[in-house]
C-alpha cells in the first residue's frame, strides 16, 4: 500500500500525471487493444470496456496495476535495438528506474549480455506468430538486481495493419540476488 501511494504521488506531481499525457493515453489504448486482438483476452479485467468508455481511466488503471508488469518498445533501431517507450509503475519499481530512465533504455538492456540472445529469440518468435506466451528469462534492474520472470507474454503492437512495436507483460517474478 505504501509503495503504491509513493509511486502514485511521484507521478501525480507536476502539471499532470503520466497517464494524462495524450501520447500515453493513445499508447495505452494501443497496448490494450492489440493485446486483446492478438492474444484473445484482456490485459486486465474490463480493459476493453474501459478503454472504449474512459481512455484516461484505462491509461491510469494500466499504469497503476499492482499485480502486473507491462513494458513496451517501439520499432526504432538504436544501435542496441528499440528503446522502451512504456513501463507501468510496477515496471518502474522492478527496474528501479524513473520514467525518464526507463523510457530511454534500449529494450535489450533489460537483460544481461549473456541473456540477450535468448531474449532476442523470444522477441523474434512473437514477431513471427503475433505473440509468445509462457516466456521465462532473467532480467536485470538499473540497480543491478537480477530477477527471473516466468510465464511472460510478449506480443506485437499492431494497429490498423501497422506494427508499432512489441510489449510484454508478466505477473510472476522472483529475485535472484
mmCIF file of C-alpha atoms in Angstrom:
data_model
loop_
_atom_site.group_PDB
_atom_site.id
_atom_site.type_symbol
_atom_site.label_atom_id
_atom_site.label_comp_id
_atom_site.label_asym_id
_atom_site.label_seq_id
_atom_site.Cartn_x
_atom_site.Cartn_y
_atom_site.Cartn_z
ATOM 1 C CA UNK A 1 0.000 0.000 0.000
ATOM 2 C CA UNK A 2 2.782 2.421 0.921
ATOM 3 C CA UNK A 3 4.686 1.735 -2.286
ATOM 4 C CA UNK A 4 1.603 2.258 -4.450
ATOM 5 C CA UNK A 5 0.907 5.604 -2.768
ATOM 6 C CA UNK A 6 4.562 6.611 -3.110
ATOM 7 C CA UNK A 7 4.580 5.720 -6.822
ATOM 8 C CA UNK A 8 1.245 7.443 -7.337
ATOM 9 C CA UNK A 9 2.477 10.643 -5.722
ATOM 10 C CA UNK A 10 5.749 10.501 -7.645
ATOM 11 C CA UNK A 11 3.895 10.520 -10.964
ATOM 12 C CA UNK A 12 0.980 12.684 -9.873
ATOM 13 C CA UNK A 13 3.263 15.666 -9.143
ATOM 14 C CA UNK A 14 3.782 18.442 -11.641
ATOM 15 C CA UNK A 15 1.381 19.632 -14.324
ATOM 16 C CA UNK A 16 -0.281 16.210 -14.745
ATOM 17 C CA UNK A 17 0.412 12.536 -14.094
ATOM 18 C CA UNK A 18 1.977 10.484 -16.879
ATOM 19 C CA UNK A 19 -1.332 8.715 -17.620
ATOM 20 C CA UNK A 20 -2.912 12.066 -18.604
ATOM 21 C CA UNK A 21 -0.385 12.629 -21.385
ATOM 22 C CA UNK A 22 -2.187 12.422 -24.748
ATOM 23 C CA UNK A 23 0.538 10.194 -26.238
ATOM 24 C CA UNK A 24 0.320 7.830 -23.250
ATOM 25 C CA UNK A 25 -3.466 7.658 -23.489
ATOM 26 C CA UNK A 26 -3.137 6.693 -27.160
ATOM 27 C CA UNK A 27 -0.314 4.245 -26.426
ATOM 28 C CA UNK A 28 -2.258 2.644 -23.580
ATOM 29 C CA UNK A 29 -5.185 2.205 -25.931
ATOM 30 C CA UNK A 30 -2.868 0.527 -28.452
ATOM 31 C CA UNK A 31 -1.462 -1.790 -25.774
ATOM 32 C CA UNK A 32 -4.899 -2.830 -24.531
ATOM 33 C CA UNK A 33 -6.468 -3.245 -27.989
ATOM 34 C CA UNK A 34 -3.531 -5.060 -29.579
ATOM 35 C CA UNK A 35 -3.220 -7.462 -26.625
ATOM 36 C CA UNK A 36 -6.916 -8.289 -26.917
ATOM 37 C CA UNK A 37 -6.745 -8.746 -30.688
ATOM 38 C CA UNK A 38 -3.542 -10.794 -30.748
ATOM 39 C CA UNK A 39 -3.926 -12.819 -27.548
ATOM 40 C CA UNK A 40 -7.717 -13.112 -27.421
ATOM 41 C CA UNK A 41 -8.026 -11.952 -23.804
ATOM 42 C CA UNK A 42 -7.961 -8.745 -21.817
ATOM 43 C CA UNK A 43 -4.805 -7.207 -20.389
ATOM 44 C CA UNK A 44 -6.735 -6.622 -17.159
ATOM 45 C CA UNK A 45 -10.395 -7.313 -16.286
ATOM 46 C CA UNK A 46 -12.688 -4.823 -18.028
ATOM 47 C CA UNK A 47 -9.842 -3.311 -20.097
ATOM 48 C CA UNK A 48 -11.691 -3.188 -23.434
ATOM 49 C CA UNK A 49 -14.823 -1.634 -21.990
ATOM 50 C CA UNK A 50 -12.764 0.882 -20.005
ATOM 51 C CA UNK A 51 -10.542 1.928 -22.916
ATOM 52 C CA UNK A 52 -13.647 2.464 -25.064
ATOM 53 C CA UNK A 53 -15.595 4.408 -22.442
ATOM 54 C CA UNK A 54 -12.853 6.186 -20.484
ATOM 55 C CA UNK A 55 -9.422 6.202 -22.177
ATOM 56 C CA UNK A 56 -7.868 8.303 -19.406
ATOM 57 C CA UNK A 57 -9.213 5.860 -16.810
ATOM 58 C CA UNK A 58 -7.751 2.963 -18.808
ATOM 59 C CA UNK A 59 -4.385 4.732 -19.001
ATOM 60 C CA UNK A 60 -4.386 5.346 -15.251
ATOM 61 C CA UNK A 61 -5.515 1.801 -14.434
ATOM 62 C CA UNK A 62 -2.834 0.190 -16.592
ATOM 63 C CA UNK A 63 -0.157 2.432 -15.146
ATOM 64 C CA UNK A 64 -1.133 1.751 -11.541
ATOM 65 C CA UNK A 65 -1.728 -2.030 -11.803
ATOM 66 C CA UNK A 66 -0.163 -3.552 -8.717
ATOM 67 C CA UNK A 67 -0.088 -7.198 -9.793
ATOM 68 C CA UNK A 68 1.297 -6.950 -13.337
ATOM 69 C CA UNK A 69 4.308 -5.517 -15.100
ATOM 70 C CA UNK A 70 3.728 -4.061 -18.554
ATOM 71 C CA UNK A 71 6.565 -2.802 -20.781
ATOM 72 C CA UNK A 72 6.786 -1.872 -24.446
ATOM 73 C CA UNK A 73 9.248 -0.661 -27.024
ATOM 74 C CA UNK A 74 8.860 0.970 -30.400
ATOM 75 C CA UNK A 75 10.334 -0.075 -33.729
ATOM 76 C CA UNK A 76 13.145 2.484 -33.942
ATOM 77 C CA UNK A 77 16.547 0.908 -34.495
ATOM 78 C CA UNK A 78 19.058 2.208 -31.985
ATOM 79 C CA UNK A 79 22.498 0.510 -32.016
ATOM 80 C CA UNK A 80 21.222 -1.764 -29.252
ATOM 81 C CA UNK A 81 17.714 -2.152 -30.685
ATOM 82 C CA UNK A 82 14.414 -0.455 -29.933
ATOM 83 C CA UNK A 83 14.046 1.888 -26.949
ATOM 84 C CA UNK A 84 11.464 1.249 -24.250
ATOM 85 C CA UNK A 85 8.539 3.648 -24.607
ATOM 86 C CA UNK A 86 6.320 2.460 -21.757
ATOM 87 C CA UNK A 87 6.581 0.879 -18.351
ATOM 88 C CA UNK A 88 3.822 0.890 -15.778
ATOM 89 C CA UNK A 89 4.504 1.780 -12.141
ATOM 90 C CA UNK A 90 5.272 -1.845 -11.246
ATOM 91 C CA UNK A 91 7.867 -1.974 -14.068
ATOM 92 C CA UNK A 92 9.461 1.245 -12.837
ATOM 93 C CA UNK A 93 9.637 -0.213 -9.352
ATOM 94 C CA UNK A 94 11.031 -3.595 -10.508
ATOM 95 C CA UNK A 95 13.691 -1.993 -12.737
ATOM 96 C CA UNK A 96 14.471 0.644 -10.068
ATOM 97 C CA UNK A 97 14.049 3.354 -12.693
ATOM 98 C CA UNK A 98 12.388 6.713 -13.135
ATOM 99 C CA UNK A 99 10.062 7.223 -16.105
ATOM 100 C CA UNK A 100 12.823 9.123 -17.910
ATOM 101 C CA UNK A 101 15.422 6.410 -17.247
ATOM 102 C CA UNK A 102 13.188 3.553 -18.332
ATOM 103 C CA UNK A 103 11.900 5.249 -21.474
ATOM 104 C CA UNK A 104 15.419 5.992 -22.679
ATOM 105 C CA UNK A 105 16.675 2.435 -22.119
ATOM 106 C CA UNK A 106 17.276 0.125 -25.082
ATOM 107 C CA UNK A 107 14.914 -2.800 -24.614
ATOM 108 C CA UNK A 108 17.772 -5.294 -24.975
ATOM 109 C CA UNK A 109 19.429 -3.850 -21.848
ATOM 110 C CA UNK A 110 16.623 -5.147 -19.650
ATOM 111 C CA UNK A 111 18.598 -8.402 -19.846
ATOM 112 C CA UNK A 112 22.243 -9.056 -19.028
ATOM 113 C CA UNK A 113 24.574 -9.520 -22.029
ATOM 114 C CA UNK A 114 24.693 -13.318 -21.634
ATOM 115 C CA UNK A 115 20.851 -13.475 -21.687
ATOM 116 C CA UNK A 116 20.226 -11.151 -24.618
ATOM 117 C CA UNK A 117 20.353 -13.812 -27.322
ATOM 118 C CA UNK A 118 17.594 -15.865 -25.637
ATOM 119 C CA UNK A 119 15.574 -12.660 -25.203
ATOM 120 C CA UNK A 120 16.042 -11.795 -28.882
ATOM 121 C CA UNK A 121 14.831 -15.275 -29.914
ATOM 122 C CA UNK A 122 11.682 -14.846 -27.802
ATOM 123 C CA UNK A 123 11.014 -11.427 -29.340
ATOM 124 C CA UNK A 124 11.534 -12.844 -32.845
ATOM 125 C CA UNK A 125 9.111 -15.699 -32.130
ATOM 126 C CA UNK A 126 6.490 -13.142 -31.076
ATOM 127 C CA UNK A 127 7.214 -11.126 -34.205
ATOM 128 C CA UNK A 128 6.605 -14.194 -36.386
ATOM 129 C CA UNK A 129 3.435 -15.557 -34.771
ATOM 130 C CA UNK A 130 1.930 -12.397 -33.213
ATOM 131 C CA UNK A 131 2.673 -13.304 -29.618
ATOM 132 C CA UNK A 132 4.782 -15.595 -27.473
ATOM 133 C CA UNK A 133 3.359 -16.793 -24.194
ATOM 134 C CA UNK A 134 4.948 -18.707 -21.342
ATOM 135 C CA UNK A 135 8.311 -16.978 -21.834
ATOM 136 C CA UNK A 136 10.788 -17.294 -18.970
ATOM 137 C CA UNK A 137 14.022 -15.343 -18.642
ATOM 138 C CA UNK A 138 16.463 -13.485 -16.447
ATOM 139 C CA UNK A 139 16.333 -9.685 -16.258
ATOM 140 C CA UNK A 140 18.392 -7.016 -14.538
ATOM 141 C CA UNK A 141 17.282 -3.739 -12.979
ATOM 142 C CA UNK A 142 19.148 -0.475 -13.334
ATOM 143 C CA UNK A 143 20.343 -1.015 -9.772
ATOM 144 C CA UNK A 144 21.985 -4.336 -10.786
ATOM 145 C CA UNK A 145 19.365 -6.522 -9.076
ATOM 146 C CA UNK A 146 18.765 -9.721 -11.057
ATOM 147 C CA UNK A 147 15.355 -11.374 -11.220
ATOM 148 C CA UNK A 148 13.657 -14.177 -13.093
ATOM 149 C CA UNK A 149 10.421 -13.596 -14.973
ATOM 150 C CA UNK A 150 8.054 -16.502 -15.600
ATOM 151 C CA UNK A 151 5.114 -17.040 -17.923
ATOM 152 C CA UNK A 152 5.563 -13.672 -19.618
ATOM 153 C CA UNK A 153 3.526 -12.832 -22.692
ATOM 154 C CA UNK A 154 5.243 -10.907 -25.485
ATOM 155 C CA UNK A 155 3.004 -9.511 -28.220
ATOM 156 C CA UNK A 156 3.186 -7.301 -31.268
ATOM 157 C CA UNK A 157 1.544 -3.890 -31.058
ATOM 158 C CA UNK A 158 -0.269 -3.666 -34.396
ATOM 159 C CA UNK A 159 -2.911 -1.043 -35.117
ATOM 160 C CA UNK A 160 -4.680 -0.816 -38.494
ATOM 161 C CA UNK A 161 -2.111 -3.178 -40.003
ATOM 162 C CA UNK A 162 0.852 -1.063 -38.879
ATOM 163 C CA UNK A 163 3.360 -2.579 -36.473
ATOM 164 C CA UNK A 164 4.188 -0.039 -33.768
ATOM 165 C CA UNK A 165 6.407 -2.200 -31.568
ATOM 166 C CA UNK A 166 6.260 -5.034 -29.088
ATOM 167 C CA UNK A 167 5.127 -5.296 -25.497
ATOM 168 C CA UNK A 168 5.462 -7.751 -22.650
ATOM 169 C CA UNK A 169 3.519 -8.441 -19.509
ATOM 170 C CA UNK A 170 4.006 -10.783 -16.597
ATOM 171 C CA UNK A 171 2.756 -11.336 -13.084
ATOM 172 C CA UNK A 172 5.383 -13.795 -11.891
ATOM 173 C CA UNK A 173 8.955 -12.885 -10.953
ATOM 174 C CA UNK A 174 11.400 -13.678 -8.202
ATOM 175 C CA UNK A 175 14.616 -12.069 -7.034
ATOM 176 C CA UNK A 176 17.849 -13.933 -7.762
ATOM 177 C CA UNK A 177 20.213 -11.854 -5.663
#
